[in-house]
XYZ file of C-alpha atoms in Angstrom:
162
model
C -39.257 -208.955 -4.363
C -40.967 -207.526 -1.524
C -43.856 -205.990 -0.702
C -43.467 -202.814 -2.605
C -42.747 -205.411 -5.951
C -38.915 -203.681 -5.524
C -35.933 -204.789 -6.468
C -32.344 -204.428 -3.968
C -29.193 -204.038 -5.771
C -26.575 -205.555 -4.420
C -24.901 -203.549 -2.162
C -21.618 -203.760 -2.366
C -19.040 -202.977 0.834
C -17.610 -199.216 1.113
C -14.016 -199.181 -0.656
C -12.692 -197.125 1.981
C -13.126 -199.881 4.103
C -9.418 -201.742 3.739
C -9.913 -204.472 6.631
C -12.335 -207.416 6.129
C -15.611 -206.592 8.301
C -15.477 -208.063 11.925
C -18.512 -209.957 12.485
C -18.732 -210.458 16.494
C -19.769 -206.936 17.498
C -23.081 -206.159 19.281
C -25.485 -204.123 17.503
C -26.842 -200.427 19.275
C -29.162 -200.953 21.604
C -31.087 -197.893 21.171
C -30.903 -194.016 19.988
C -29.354 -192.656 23.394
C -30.189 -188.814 22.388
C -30.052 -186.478 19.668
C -27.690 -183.626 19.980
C -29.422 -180.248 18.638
C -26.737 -176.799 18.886
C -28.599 -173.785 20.115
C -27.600 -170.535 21.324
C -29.203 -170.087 24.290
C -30.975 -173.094 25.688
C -32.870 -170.523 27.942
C -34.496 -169.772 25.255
C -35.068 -172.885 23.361
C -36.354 -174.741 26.253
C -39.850 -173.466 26.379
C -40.662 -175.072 23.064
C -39.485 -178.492 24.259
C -41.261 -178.363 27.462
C -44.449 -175.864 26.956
C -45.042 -176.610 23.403
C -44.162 -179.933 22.970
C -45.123 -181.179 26.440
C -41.479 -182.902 27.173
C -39.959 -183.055 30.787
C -36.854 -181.539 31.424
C -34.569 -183.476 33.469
C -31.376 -181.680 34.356
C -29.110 -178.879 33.134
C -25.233 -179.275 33.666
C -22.190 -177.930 32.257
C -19.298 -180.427 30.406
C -16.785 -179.062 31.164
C -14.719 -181.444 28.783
C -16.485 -179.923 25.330
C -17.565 -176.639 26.825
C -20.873 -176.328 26.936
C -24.137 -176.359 28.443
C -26.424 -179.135 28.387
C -30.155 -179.760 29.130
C -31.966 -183.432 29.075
C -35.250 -183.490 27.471
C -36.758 -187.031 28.238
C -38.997 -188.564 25.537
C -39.550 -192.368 25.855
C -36.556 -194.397 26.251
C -34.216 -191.816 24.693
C -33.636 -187.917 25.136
C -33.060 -184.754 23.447
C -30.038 -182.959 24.515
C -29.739 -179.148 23.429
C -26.223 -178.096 23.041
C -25.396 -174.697 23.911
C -21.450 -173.235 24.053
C -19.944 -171.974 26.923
C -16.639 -170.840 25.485
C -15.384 -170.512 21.930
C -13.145 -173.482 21.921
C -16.885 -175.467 22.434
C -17.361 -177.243 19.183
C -20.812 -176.724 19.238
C -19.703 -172.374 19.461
C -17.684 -173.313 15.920
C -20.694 -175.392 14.415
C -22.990 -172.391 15.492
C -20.960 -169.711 13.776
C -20.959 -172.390 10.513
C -24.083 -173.566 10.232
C -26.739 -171.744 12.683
C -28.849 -173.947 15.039
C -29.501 -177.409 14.548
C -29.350 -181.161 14.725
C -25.502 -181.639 15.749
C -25.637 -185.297 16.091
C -26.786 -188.244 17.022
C -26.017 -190.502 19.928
C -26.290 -194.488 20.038
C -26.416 -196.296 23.270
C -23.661 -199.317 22.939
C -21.973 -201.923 25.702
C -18.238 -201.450 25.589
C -17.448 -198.537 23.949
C -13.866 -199.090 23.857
C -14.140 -202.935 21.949
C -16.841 -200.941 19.988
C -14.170 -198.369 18.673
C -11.222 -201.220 18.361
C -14.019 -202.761 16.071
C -14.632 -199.538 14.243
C -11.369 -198.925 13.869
C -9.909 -202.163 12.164
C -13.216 -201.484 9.642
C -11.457 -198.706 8.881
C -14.439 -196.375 10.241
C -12.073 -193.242 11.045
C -12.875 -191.971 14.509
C -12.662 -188.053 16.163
C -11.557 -190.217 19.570
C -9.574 -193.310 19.834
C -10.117 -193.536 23.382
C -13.440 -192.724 25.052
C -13.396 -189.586 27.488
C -16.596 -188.253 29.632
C -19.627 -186.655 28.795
C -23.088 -185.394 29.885
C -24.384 -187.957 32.341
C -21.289 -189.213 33.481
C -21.362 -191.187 29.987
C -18.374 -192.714 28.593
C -18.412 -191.152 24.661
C -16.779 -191.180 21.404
C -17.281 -189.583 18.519
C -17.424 -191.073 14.806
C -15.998 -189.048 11.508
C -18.457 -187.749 9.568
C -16.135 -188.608 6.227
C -16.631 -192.089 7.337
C -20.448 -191.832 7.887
C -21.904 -190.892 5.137
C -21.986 -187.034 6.740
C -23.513 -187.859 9.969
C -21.705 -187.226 12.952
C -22.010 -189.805 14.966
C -21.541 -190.238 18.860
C -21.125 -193.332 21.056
C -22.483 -193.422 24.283
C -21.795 -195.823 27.357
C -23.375 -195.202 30.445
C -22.462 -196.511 33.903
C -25.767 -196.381 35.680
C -29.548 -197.229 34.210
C -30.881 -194.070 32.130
């Protein structure tokens, strides 16, 4: 029992997982961003900053997923708005799908690519094997939504301090 006088059910392990559960990985260390898909981030931005009170850090293109990005700082993490600069952007085919939104979220982790193998031989099914680079100069990775319970997923690595 607990506080709340409730009961936990045992939980039993996901059966798509086929491998036994590694048990040497490190944890997240934090929420590195939350991705939100907008059309124009011209015109999403004021609500951030003026009505919200958040500081903008930087705007850049990635070039590697085609689209626009802007940093919104709050506390240790950030906000990143997501807006397509070509159709082939992801975030241009979630758009047309499902309007503007929360696209996904982002967890800060120390080697990414011993954090995928991990992932991986849990049978967590993953959008990249191999980390490429995003905003920030970040190494990232995306995670299946099939194998998250609908949540897409994205690991982040970054190089310098954030």
């Amino acid at each position: 029992m607990n506080k709340y006088n409730l009961t936990i059910p045992h939980i039993r392990r996901s059966s798509h997982l086929s491998q036994p559960l590694k048990k040497a990985f490190s944890k997240p260390e934090k929420i590195a961003h939350i991705g939100i898909a907008v059309h124009s981030i011209e015109k999403s931005l004021p609500f951030y900053t003026e009505q919200l009170g958040l500081t903008l850090e930087k705007i850049e293109d990635v070039q590697s997923e085609h689209v626009k990005v802007a940093f919104i700082k709050i506390g240790e993490s950030r906000i990143e708005l997501l807006e397509p600069i070509s159709e082939r952007s992801a975030i241009d085919k979630f758009l047309k799908k499902k309007g503007e939104g929360i696209h996904h979220i982002a967890l800060e982790v120390k080697d990414i690519e011993q954090r995928l193998r991990d992932l991986k031989t849990n049978g967590i099914r993953l959008i990249n094997e191999e980390p490429k680079i995003g905003g920030n100069d970040a190494k990232v990775a995306f995670l299946h939504p099939k194998s998250t319970h609908g949540v897409l997923y994205e690991l982040c690595e970054h190089t310098k301090e954030e």
